[in-house]
Coordinates of C-alpha atoms in Angstrom, one line a residue:
Chain X
M24 CA 0.0 0.0 0.0
E25 CA 2.7 2.4 0.8
L26 CA 4.6 4.0 -2.0
L27 CA 8.1 5.3 -2.2
S28 CA 8.5 7.0 1.1
R29 CA 11.9 8.1 -0.1
T30 CA 12.9 10.2 2.8
E31 CA 12.2 7.8 5.7
R32 CA 14.9 7.4 8.2
G33 CA 15.3 3.8 7.3
E34 CA 16.1 4.8 3.7
W35 CA 18.8 7.2 4.9
R36 CA 20.2 4.6 7.2
I37 CA 20.8 2.4 4.2
I38 CA 22.5 5.2 2.4
D39 CA 24.7 5.9 5.4
E40 CA 25.8 2.3 5.5
L41 CA 26.4 1.9 1.8
Y42 CA 27.9 5.3 1.1
P43 CA 31.6 4.6 1.6
S44 CA 31.7 1.5 -0.6
L45 CA 29.4 3.0 -3.2
R46 CA 31.4 6.2 -3.3
R47 CA 34.6 4.2 -4.0
F48 CA 32.8 2.3 -6.7
A49 CA 31.6 5.5 -8.3
A50 CA 35.1 6.9 -8.2
V51 CA 36.3 3.9 -10.2
V52 CA 33.6 3.9 -12.9
A53 CA 33.0 7.6 -13.2
P54 CA 34.4 9.5 -16.1
H55 CA 37.5 11.3 -14.9
D56 CA 35.8 14.7 -15.3
L57 CA 32.7 13.7 -13.3
D58 CA 32.8 14.0 -9.6
P59 CA 32.2 10.5 -8.1
D60 CA 29.7 12.0 -5.6
D61 CA 27.8 13.5 -8.4
L62 CA 27.5 10.1 -10.1
L63 CA 26.5 8.5 -6.9
Q64 CA 23.9 11.1 -6.3
E65 CA 22.5 10.6 -9.7
A66 CA 22.3 6.9 -9.2
L67 CA 20.6 7.3 -5.8
V68 CA 18.0 9.7 -7.2
L69 CA 17.3 7.4 -10.1
V70 CA 16.7 4.5 -7.8
L71 CA 14.8 6.4 -5.1
R72 CA 12.5 7.8 -7.7
R73 CA 11.3 4.3 -8.5
H74 CA 12.0 2.2 -5.4
R75 CA 12.4 2.2 -1.7
L76 CA 15.9 0.9 -0.8
S77 CA 14.4 -1.0 2.0
D78 CA 12.3 -2.9 -0.4
L79 CA 15.3 -4.1 -2.4
D80 CA 16.7 -7.5 -1.4
Y81 CA 20.2 -6.3 -2.2
P82 CA 20.4 -2.5 -2.4
G83 CA 24.2 -2.5 -2.6
P84 CA 24.5 -4.5 -5.8
Y85 CA 21.4 -2.8 -7.3
L86 CA 22.9 0.6 -6.7
R87 CA 26.3 -0.4 -8.1
K88 CA 24.5 -1.5 -11.2
T89 CA 22.7 1.8 -11.4
I90 CA 26.0 3.7 -10.9
M91 CA 27.5 1.6 -13.7
H92 CA 24.6 2.4 -16.1
A93 CA 24.8 6.1 -15.2
A94 CA 28.5 6.1 -15.9
V95 CA 28.0 4.4 -19.2
S96 CA 25.3 6.9 -20.1
H97 CA 27.6 9.8 -19.3
N98 CA 30.3 8.2 -21.5
R99 CA 27.9 8.0 -24.4
S100 CA 26.7 11.5 -24.1
M101 CA 30.2 12.8 -23.8
A102 CA 31.6 10.7 -26.6
R103 CA 32.7 13.6 -28.7
R104 CA 34.4 15.3 -25.9
W105 CA 36.0 12.1 -24.9
R106 CA 37.6 11.7 -28.3
A107 CA 39.0 15.2 -28.0
L108 CA 40.3 14.5 -24.5
S109 CA 41.9 11.3 -25.6
R110 CA 43.8 13.1 -28.4
Y111 CA 44.9 15.6 -25.9
A112 CA 45.9 12.9 -23.4
A113 CA 47.8 11.1 -26.0
S114 CA 49.8 14.2 -27.0
E115 CA 50.4 15.0 -23.3
A116 CA 51.5 11.5 -22.5
A117 CA 54.1 11.4 -25.2
G118 CA 56.9 12.6 -23.0
V119 CA 55.9 10.6 -19.9
P120 CA 58.3 7.8 -19.0
P121 CA 56.8 4.3 -18.9
G122 CA 55.7 3.0 -15.6
Y123 CA 52.5 2.1 -13.8
P124 CA 50.6 4.0 -12.7
S125 CA 51.7 7.4 -13.6
D126 CA 48.6 9.4 -13.1
L127 CA 45.9 6.8 -13.5
T128 CA 45.4 7.8 -17.1
E129 CA 45.6 4.3 -18.3
L130 CA 43.0 3.1 -15.9
T131 CA 40.6 5.9 -16.6
A132 CA 40.9 5.2 -20.3
L133 CA 39.3 1.8 -19.8
P134 CA 35.6 1.5 -20.4
P135 CA 33.6 1.8 -17.1
R136 CA 32.5 -1.8 -17.2
E137 CA 36.1 -3.1 -17.4
R138 CA 37.2 -0.7 -14.7
A139 CA 34.3 -1.9 -12.5
A140 CA 35.1 -5.6 -13.1
L141 CA 38.8 -5.1 -12.3
Y142 CA 38.0 -3.1 -9.1
L143 CA 35.4 -5.5 -7.8
H144 CA 37.6 -8.5 -8.4
E145 CA 41.0 -7.1 -7.6
V146 CA 40.2 -4.9 -4.6
E147 CA 36.9 -6.0 -3.2
G148 CA 37.5 -9.6 -3.9
Y149 CA 34.2 -10.5 -5.5
R150 CA 33.9 -13.6 -7.7
Y151 CA 33.0 -13.0 -11.3
G152 CA 29.6 -14.6 -10.8
E153 CA 28.8 -11.9 -8.1
I154 CA 30.3 -9.2 -10.3
G155 CA 28.0 -10.2 -13.1
E156 CA 25.0 -9.8 -10.9
M157 CA 26.2 -6.3 -9.9
L158 CA 26.9 -5.2 -13.4
G159 CA 23.8 -6.7 -14.9
C160 CA 25.6 -9.3 -17.1
T161 CA 26.6 -12.9 -17.0
E162 CA 29.5 -14.3 -15.1
A163 CA 31.2 -15.0 -18.5
A164 CA 30.7 -11.4 -19.6
A165 CA 32.0 -10.0 -16.3
K166 CA 35.1 -12.2 -16.5
K167 CA 35.6 -11.2 -20.1
A168 CA 35.4 -7.5 -19.0
G169 CA 38.0 -8.1 -16.4
V170 CA 40.4 -10.0 -18.6
R171 CA 39.9 -7.5 -21.5
G172 CA 40.6 -4.6 -19.1
R173 CA 43.7 -6.2 -17.8
R174 CA 45.0 -6.9 -21.3
R175 CA 44.2 -3.4 -22.5
L176 CA 46.4 -2.1 -19.6
Q177 CA 49.2 -4.5 -20.5
I178 CA 49.1 -3.3 -24.1
T179 CA 49.0 0.3 -23.1
L180 CA 51.9 -0.2 -20.8
G181 CA 53.8 -2.1 -23.5
E182 CA 54.0 -5.3 -21.4
V183 CA 52.5 -7.3 -24.2
A184 CA 52.2 -6.8 -28.0
P185 CA 48.8 -5.5 -29.2
Chain N
M26 CA 51.0 -5.1 -13.4
S27 CA 52.0 -5.5 -9.8
D28 CA 50.6 -2.1 -9.0
L29 CA 47.2 -2.6 -10.5
R30 CA 45.5 -3.1 -7.2
A31 CA 47.2 0.0 -5.7
A32 CA 46.2 2.0 -8.7
L33 CA 42.6 0.8 -8.5
I34 CA 42.5 1.8 -4.8
E35 CA 44.0 5.1 -5.6
L36 CA 41.3 5.6 -8.3
A37 CA 38.6 4.6 -5.8
E38 CA 39.8 7.1 -3.3
R39 CA 40.2 10.0 -5.7
G40 CA 38.6 13.3 -4.7
T41 CA 37.2 14.3 -1.4
P42 CA 34.1 12.4 -0.5
V43 CA 31.2 14.7 0.6
G44 CA 30.2 12.2 3.3
S45 CA 26.9 10.3 3.7
G46 CA 25.2 13.2 5.5
R47 CA 25.9 15.6 2.7
M48 CA 24.9 13.0 0.2
R49 CA 21.6 12.6 1.9
E50 CA 21.0 16.3 1.7
R51 CA 21.8 16.4 -1.9
V52 CA 19.6 13.5 -2.8
A53 CA 16.7 14.9 -0.8
V54 CA 17.0 18.2 -2.6
E55 CA 17.1 16.6 -6.0
L56 CA 14.2 14.3 -5.1
A57 CA 12.0 17.0 -3.7
G58 CA 13.2 20.2 -5.3
P59 CA 14.9 23.0 -3.6
I60 CA 13.8 24.0 -0.1
R61 CA 13.5 27.3 1.5
R62 CA 13.3 28.8 4.9
G63 CA 10.5 31.0 6.3
G64 CA 9.7 34.6 5.9
A65 CA 12.3 35.9 8.2
E66 CA 15.0 34.8 5.8
W67 CA 13.5 36.7 3.0
M68 CA 13.6 39.9 4.9
R69 CA 17.4 39.6 5.2
I70 CA 17.8 40.0 1.5
G71 CA 15.1 42.6 1.1
W72 CA 18.0 45.0 0.4
V73 CA 18.9 43.1 -2.6
V74 CA 15.5 43.6 -4.2
A75 CA 15.1 47.2 -3.0
A76 CA 18.5 48.3 -4.0
T77 CA 18.3 46.9 -7.5
A78 CA 14.7 47.4 -8.4
A79 CA 15.0 50.9 -9.8
A80 CA 18.2 50.1 -11.7
V81 CA 16.7 46.9 -13.0
V82 CA 13.7 48.6 -14.5
L83 CA 15.9 51.2 -16.2
V84 CA 18.6 48.9 -17.4
V85 CA 16.5 46.0 -18.4
I86 CA 14.1 48.1 -20.4
G87 CA 16.9 50.1 -21.9
G88 CA 19.2 47.2 -22.5
T89 CA 16.7 44.9 -24.0
A90 CA 15.4 47.7 -26.2
L91 CA 18.9 48.0 -27.6
L92 CA 19.2 44.3 -28.0
F93 CA 15.9 43.7 -29.7
G94 CA 15.2 46.9 -31.5
G95 CA 12.4 48.1 -29.3
T96 CA 10.5 44.9 -29.2
E97 CA 8.4 44.3 -26.1
L98 CA 10.8 42.0 -24.5
S99 CA 8.8 40.8 -21.6
T100 CA 6.6 38.9 -24.0
P101 CA 8.4 36.4 -26.2
P102 CA 7.4 36.2 -29.9
P103 CA 4.8 33.5 -30.7
A104 CA 7.3 31.6 -32.9
A105 CA 9.3 31.0 -29.8
V106 CA 6.6 29.3 -27.9
A107 CA 7.5 26.2 -26.1
P108 CA 5.0 23.9 -24.5
A109 CA 4.2 24.3 -20.9
M110 CA 4.4 21.3 -18.8
T111 CA 1.0 20.5 -17.3
T112 CA -2.0 22.6 -16.4
T113 CA -5.3 22.3 -14.8
T114 CA -8.6 24.1 -15.5
A115 CA -11.9 24.2 -13.8
A116 CA -14.3 21.7 -15.5
T117 CA -17.4 23.1 -17.2
T118 CA -19.5 20.8 -15.1
T119 CA -21.3 22.2 -12.2
A120 CA -19.6 22.0 -8.8
P121 CA -21.2 19.7 -6.3
P122 CA -23.5 21.5 -3.9
N123 CA -21.1 20.9 -1.1
A124 CA -17.6 21.4 -2.3
A125 CA -16.2 20.0 1.0
E126 CA -17.4 16.6 -0.2
G127 CA -15.0 16.9 -3.1
G128 CA -15.2 17.1 -6.9
T129 CA -14.3 14.9 -9.8
L130 CA -11.0 15.0 -11.4
T131 CA -10.8 14.4 -15.2
I132 CA -7.5 13.5 -16.8
D133 CA -7.5 14.8 -20.3
V134 CA -4.8 13.2 -22.4
S135 CA -4.5 14.8 -25.8
S136 CA -1.6 13.2 -27.7
L137 CA 0.1 10.3 -26.0
S138 CA 2.6 9.0 -28.6
G139 CA 4.6 5.8 -29.0
S140 CA 2.5 3.7 -26.6
L141 CA 0.2 1.9 -29.1
G142 CA -0.9 -1.4 -27.6
D143 CA 0.2 -0.4 -24.1
Q144 CA -1.9 0.2 -21.0
L145 CA -2.2 3.8 -19.7
A146 CA -2.9 4.1 -16.0
G147 CA -3.3 7.1 -13.8
V148 CA -3.2 7.2 -10.0
L149 CA -3.9 10.2 -7.8
M150 CA -2.2 9.8 -4.5
A151 CA -2.2 11.7 -1.3
W152 CA 0.6 11.7 1.3
A153 CA -1.5 10.9 4.4
Y154 CA -1.0 10.4 8.0
D155 CA -1.1 6.8 9.1
P156 CA -0.2 5.9 12.7
A157 CA 0.1 2.3 11.7
S158 CA 2.9 3.1 9.3
P159 CA 6.5 3.0 10.5
G160 CA 7.0 6.5 9.1
D161 CA 3.6 7.8 10.2
Y162 CA 3.0 9.0 6.7
R163 CA 2.4 7.0 3.6
W164 CA 1.2 7.4 0.0
E165 CA -2.4 6.4 -0.5
G166 CA -4.2 6.2 -3.8
V167 CA -7.4 8.2 -3.8
G168 CA -8.5 7.7 -7.4
G169 CA -7.4 6.3 -10.7
F170 CA -8.1 4.9 -14.1
A171 CA -6.6 2.4 -16.5
V172 CA -7.3 2.3 -20.3
A173 CA -5.9 0.5 -23.3
V174 CA -4.0 2.6 -25.7
D175 CA -5.5 1.8 -29.1
D176 CA -4.3 4.7 -31.2
D177 CA -1.1 6.7 -31.9
P178 CA -1.3 9.5 -30.9
F179 CA -3.8 8.5 -28.3
T180 CA -6.5 10.8 -26.9
T181 CA -8.7 10.0 -24.0
S182 CA -10.6 11.7 -21.2
Q183 CA -10.9 9.8 -18.0
V184 CA -12.7 10.6 -14.8
L185 CA -10.8 9.2 -11.9
G186 CA -12.6 6.2 -10.4
E187 CA -13.1 5.4 -6.8
V188 CA -10.7 3.2 -5.0
D189 CA -11.9 -0.2 -4.1
A190 CA -11.3 -0.6 -0.4
E191 CA -10.6 -4.3 -0.7
L192 CA -7.1 -5.3 -1.5
P193 CA -6.8 -7.6 -4.5
A194 CA -6.2 -11.2 -3.5
D195 CA -3.4 -11.4 -6.0
P196 CA -1.7 -8.2 -7.2
G197 CA -1.4 -9.7 -10.6
D198 CA -5.2 -10.1 -10.9
A199 CA -6.2 -6.6 -9.9
M200 CA -3.3 -4.2 -10.2
W201 CA -5.7 -1.2 -10.5
P202 CA -8.3 -1.5 -7.8
W203 CA -10.8 1.0 -9.1
A204 CA -14.5 0.7 -8.5
S205 CA -17.0 1.8 -11.1
G206 CA -18.1 5.0 -9.3
E207 CA -16.4 8.4 -9.9
A208 CA -14.0 9.4 -7.1
R209 CA -14.9 12.6 -5.2
I210 CA -11.6 14.3 -4.5
P211 CA -11.6 16.5 -1.4
A212 CA -9.7 19.8 -1.6
G213 CA -6.1 19.1 -1.0
D214 CA -2.7 18.4 -2.4
Y215 CA -2.0 15.4 -4.5
T216 CA 0.4 13.8 -6.9
L217 CA -0.8 12.3 -10.1
W218 CA 1.3 9.5 -11.6
L219 CA 0.7 8.4 -15.1
S220 CA 2.2 5.2 -16.4
A221 CA 2.2 3.7 -19.9
G222 CA 3.6 0.3 -20.7
E223 CA 3.0 -3.4 -21.2
D224 CA 1.7 -5.4 -18.3
L225 CA 1.7 -2.6 -15.7
C226 CA 2.3 -4.8 -12.8
C227 CA 3.2 -4.7 -9.9
Y228 CA 5.5 -2.7 -7.7
N229 CA 2.7 -2.3 -5.3
R230 CA -1.0 -1.6 -5.5
W231 CA -0.6 1.8 -6.9
V232 CA 2.5 1.9 -9.0
P233 CA 3.8 -0.4 -11.7
A234 CA 7.1 -2.1 -11.4
D235 CA 9.7 -1.7 -14.1
G236 CA 8.5 -3.4 -17.3
P237 CA 9.2 -3.4 -21.0
G238 CA 9.0 0.2 -22.3
L239 CA 7.5 1.6 -19.1
R240 CA 7.1 5.3 -19.2
F241 CA 5.8 7.4 -16.3
C242 CA 5.4 11.0 -15.3
E243 CA 4.1 12.9 -12.3
F244 CA 2.2 16.0 -11.7
R245 CA 1.4 17.7 -8.5
I246 CA -2.1 19.2 -8.1
S247 CA -3.9 21.2 -5.6
T248 CA -7.6 20.5 -5.9
T249 CA -10.3 22.9 -4.8
G250 CA -13.0 20.4 -4.0
Q251 CA -14.8 21.2 -7.2
D252 CA -14.8 19.4 -10.5
Q253 CA -11.5 19.9 -12.3
I254 CA -9.6 18.8 -15.4
V255 CA -5.9 18.1 -15.8
H256 CA -4.7 18.6 -19.3
I257 CA -1.8 16.4 -20.3
A258 CA -0.4 15.9 -23.7
D259 CA 2.2 13.2 -23.4
I260 CA 4.4 11.2 -21.1
P261 CA 8.1 11.9 -21.4
S262 CA 10.4 8.9 -22.1
D263 CA 12.6 9.5 -19.2
G264 CA 10.2 10.2 -16.3
G265 CA 9.8 13.6 -14.7
P266 CA 7.0 16.1 -15.1
C267 CA 4.2 15.2 -17.5
V268 CA 4.0 17.2 -20.8
T269 CA 0.9 19.1 -21.6
D270 CA -0.8 20.6 -24.6
P271 CA 0.1 24.3 -24.9
A272 CA -3.3 25.0 -26.4
T273 CA -4.9 24.3 -23.1
A274 CA -2.3 25.9 -21.0
A275 CA -3.3 28.2 -18.3
T276 CA 0.2 28.8 -17.0
G277 CA 3.6 29.6 -18.3
T278 CA 7.2 28.9 -17.3
I279 CA 10.4 30.8 -16.9
T280 CA 13.7 29.2 -17.8
V281 CA 16.8 30.9 -16.4
A282 CA 20.1 30.2 -18.2
V283 CA 23.6 31.3 -17.3
E284 CA 26.1 31.2 -20.1
G285 CA 29.8 31.7 -20.0
L286 CA 30.1 32.8 -16.3
A287 CA 33.7 33.6 -15.8
D288 CA 35.9 33.6 -12.8
M289 CA 33.2 32.1 -10.6
V290 CA 34.5 28.6 -10.0
G291 CA 33.4 27.4 -6.5
Y292 CA 30.5 29.8 -6.2
R293 CA 27.1 28.5 -5.1
L294 CA 24.5 29.8 -7.6
L295 CA 20.8 30.2 -6.9
A296 CA 17.9 32.0 -8.5
G297 CA 14.8 33.2 -6.7
V298 CA 11.7 34.7 -8.2
F299 CA 9.5 37.3 -6.6
A300 CA 6.2 38.7 -7.7
E301 CA 6.3 42.0 -9.5
T302 CA 6.3 44.0 -6.3
G303 CA 9.4 42.2 -5.0
D304 CA 7.7 41.4 -1.7
A305 CA 8.7 38.3 0.1
P306 CA 8.2 35.4 0.1
L307 CA 9.6 34.0 -3.1
V308 CA 7.1 32.6 -5.6
G309 CA 9.7 30.3 -7.2
G310 CA 13.3 29.2 -7.4
A311 CA 15.8 27.7 -9.8
F312 CA 19.3 26.3 -9.6
W313 CA 20.9 24.7 -6.7
T314 CA 24.3 24.3 -8.0
H315 CA 28.0 24.9 -7.7
V316 CA 29.9 26.7 -10.4
D317 CA 32.4 24.0 -11.4
G318 CA 33.8 25.3 -14.6
D319 CA 35.2 28.4 -16.2
P320 CA 33.4 29.5 -18.2
F321 CA 30.3 27.9 -16.7
S322 CA 26.9 27.4 -18.3
D323 CA 23.7 25.9 -16.9
R324 CA 19.9 26.3 -17.2
D325 CA 16.9 25.5 -15.1
R326 CA 13.2 26.2 -15.0
V327 CA 11.8 28.3 -12.3
H328 CA 9.8 26.1 -9.9
P329 CA 7.1 27.6 -7.9
P330 CA 6.7 26.5 -4.3
A331 CA 4.5 23.5 -3.7
V332 CA 1.9 23.9 -1.0
P333 CA 3.3 22.8 2.4
N334 CA 3.7 19.1 2.3
P335 CA 3.5 16.8 5.2
R336 CA 6.5 15.0 3.7
T337 CA 8.7 17.4 5.5
E338 CA 7.4 16.4 8.8
S339 CA 8.4 12.8 8.5
S340 CA 11.8 13.2 7.0
D341 CA 15.3 14.3 7.7
V342 CA 14.8 17.2 5.3
V343 CA 13.4 19.1 8.2
G344 CA 17.0 19.8 9.2
W345 CA 17.1 22.6 6.7
G346 CA 14.7 24.8 8.6
G347 CA 11.5 24.8 10.6
E348 CA 9.4 26.1 7.8
D349 CA 10.8 24.1 4.9
Y350 CA 8.7 23.3 1.9
F351 CA 9.3 22.0 -1.6
W352 CA 9.4 23.6 -4.9
N353 CA 6.9 22.3 -7.4
E354 CA 8.6 20.2 -10.0
T355 CA 6.0 21.1 -12.6
A356 CA 7.5 24.6 -13.0
Q357 CA 4.2 26.2 -13.7
L358 CA 3.7 29.9 -12.9
A359 CA 0.5 31.9 -13.2
P360 CA 0.7 34.6 -15.9
G361 CA 2.0 37.9 -14.6
R362 CA 5.1 39.9 -14.1
Y363 CA 7.9 38.5 -12.0
Q364 CA 11.3 39.5 -10.9
V365 CA 14.2 36.9 -11.1
V366 CA 17.0 37.4 -8.7
L367 CA 20.3 35.5 -9.1
W368 CA 22.6 35.1 -6.1
A369 CA 26.1 33.8 -6.0
N370 CA 28.5 33.4 -3.1
P371 CA 31.9 31.8 -2.8
G372 CA 31.6 28.3 -1.3
E373 CA 28.3 27.6 0.4
L374 CA 25.7 30.1 1.0
A375 CA 25.1 30.9 4.6
P376 CA 23.1 29.5 6.2
Y377 CA 23.4 26.4 4.1
G378 CA 20.0 25.0 3.0
S379 CA 18.3 28.4 2.6
H380 CA 17.8 29.6 -0.8
I381 CA 18.6 33.1 0.3
P382 CA 22.1 34.0 1.4
A383 CA 22.3 36.3 4.3
D384 CA 25.0 38.4 2.6
P385 CA 25.5 37.3 -0.9
E386 CA 28.7 38.5 -2.6
R387 CA 26.9 38.8 -5.9
A388 CA 23.3 39.4 -6.9
C389 CA 21.4 40.8 -9.9
T390 CA 17.8 40.9 -11.1
I391 CA 15.7 40.6 -14.2
D392 CA 12.1 41.5 -14.8
V393 CA 10.1 38.8 -16.7
E394 CA 6.5 38.4 -17.8
V395 CA 5.0 35.0 -17.8
V396 CA 2.5 34.3 -20.6
A397 CA 0.2 31.2 -20.6
G398 CA 1.6 28.4 -22.7
I399 CA 4.9 30.1 -23.2
D400 CA 8.3 29.3 -21.8
T401 CA 10.1 32.6 -21.3
E402 CA 13.8 32.2 -21.2
V403 CA 16.4 34.6 -20.0
V404 CA 20.1 34.1 -20.6
V405 CA 22.4 35.8 -18.2
T406 CA 26.1 36.2 -18.9
G407 CA 27.4 37.3 -15.6
I408 CA 26.4 38.2 -12.0
P409 CA 27.7 41.6 -10.9
A410 CA 29.4 41.9 -7.6
D411 CA 27.4 44.9 -6.4
G412 CA 23.8 44.1 -7.1
E413 CA 23.5 45.6 -10.5
P414 CA 21.0 44.3 -13.1
C415 CA 22.0 41.0 -14.7
P416 CA 23.8 41.4 -18.1
L417 CA 21.5 39.7 -20.6
L418 CA 22.5 37.7 -23.6
A419 CA 19.0 36.9 -24.8
F420 CA 15.4 37.1 -23.8
G421 CA 12.8 34.9 -25.3
S422 CA 12.5 31.2 -25.9

């Protein structure tokens, strides 16, 4: 009967509990020129407009998925700008000595899904099956994203041939 | 690749987190619209309006005359008309003998597009006190309708039906519990949700869960207890306020845009709107943003205040002030003359949470006339430091 009481204390409590981990995740998947808190805020608003967090069985994974989608959406809308930035970054990086990481440029150049898969696996220790649930894809797709991201980094850093 | 984990951690820790408390505030503001304090706060900035009023009249009239060759700038040209969002009008039917018993509410949809074969459902809901609810307040449906969309664009006129007091045994069997009689809607403040999609079932009794192609919009309405009609044209694809038919519009909107603000990174930017006289309280607000680029551009519609909402009594939002209320997301303003005031202050405005800074470093004003069915847009290129009129780039739609 009740609908979307989005400002109940219970809802805020969930946000309080999840904020640190979600903020870190947002920082990983957000475009480099988008504040992670802005992305997290956008995701929270998107979810709270449709659901109560307390009604979700797993609000954390659901919010991660929403953050992920919001980040991808930002990337699409900013595609033209991204291309310009990449050209700029490439010209700027020409004189930078090899080494990892220099300024996280290599990581931020990865697609959000690959960054997310790497982070959730390497830092937070999730299995790819769990990561797939968070990212809204299959276990195989999550694993592929992680492997592809790692390989892209290796290629970028010159550790393997393209 | 031995440093990959360290790099990922560094990436995850980038920037300075605002903290969960601040995040809650930001989410609440975006969900509910900007919030303002009571009348005492408005008096603090009375000097802003008083000191700039005369200069505004002179400079705006003179400046815009130069820009537009003497055109009456407060009324945009018809060619620049943009649709208003949603409007209501009194129905032509006779009001019930006792308005306290409530009136009917007709939802007039004029051009719903892209939903052929879907179901269209509307639910009017009230935020009502309920001691049995953990939060004391809860949404409660007070009327609704559901109809099959059999044309594109689709036109229909639906009188909200009564709510069936009995819960459906299975939500899937009776998602929309409307009895056959017409609902009598008492005078009050409500939110209308319109949804269109396949198999509108079942987040709960009132609202559909996500489904294929689901579209929804909402519209806040204050009913008078007499028969009324809500005019809606279409449902936007991405949620938000419902779109209406400008031909039936009884209200207009103001869009305030800033373009190319320079040397203002870090400033908090707000816009308030007063009635022509400049008397407090504000009749609307726009923006709630930090200037994060140089040059900086942004735009927002002016949102009038919603009527006091019990939502504030049951939420942490109350922390912004004892007389908080929400701006109306539908952004409708009655026709008439208004004065827009832009405020900017380095860092946060003080006290935080109020729309009105006690001592804004920068402020400027613009006179605007709202015309029914027209979105009047003003484009400001800077905010003077000493309360002068806003420099305008354009005025129109």
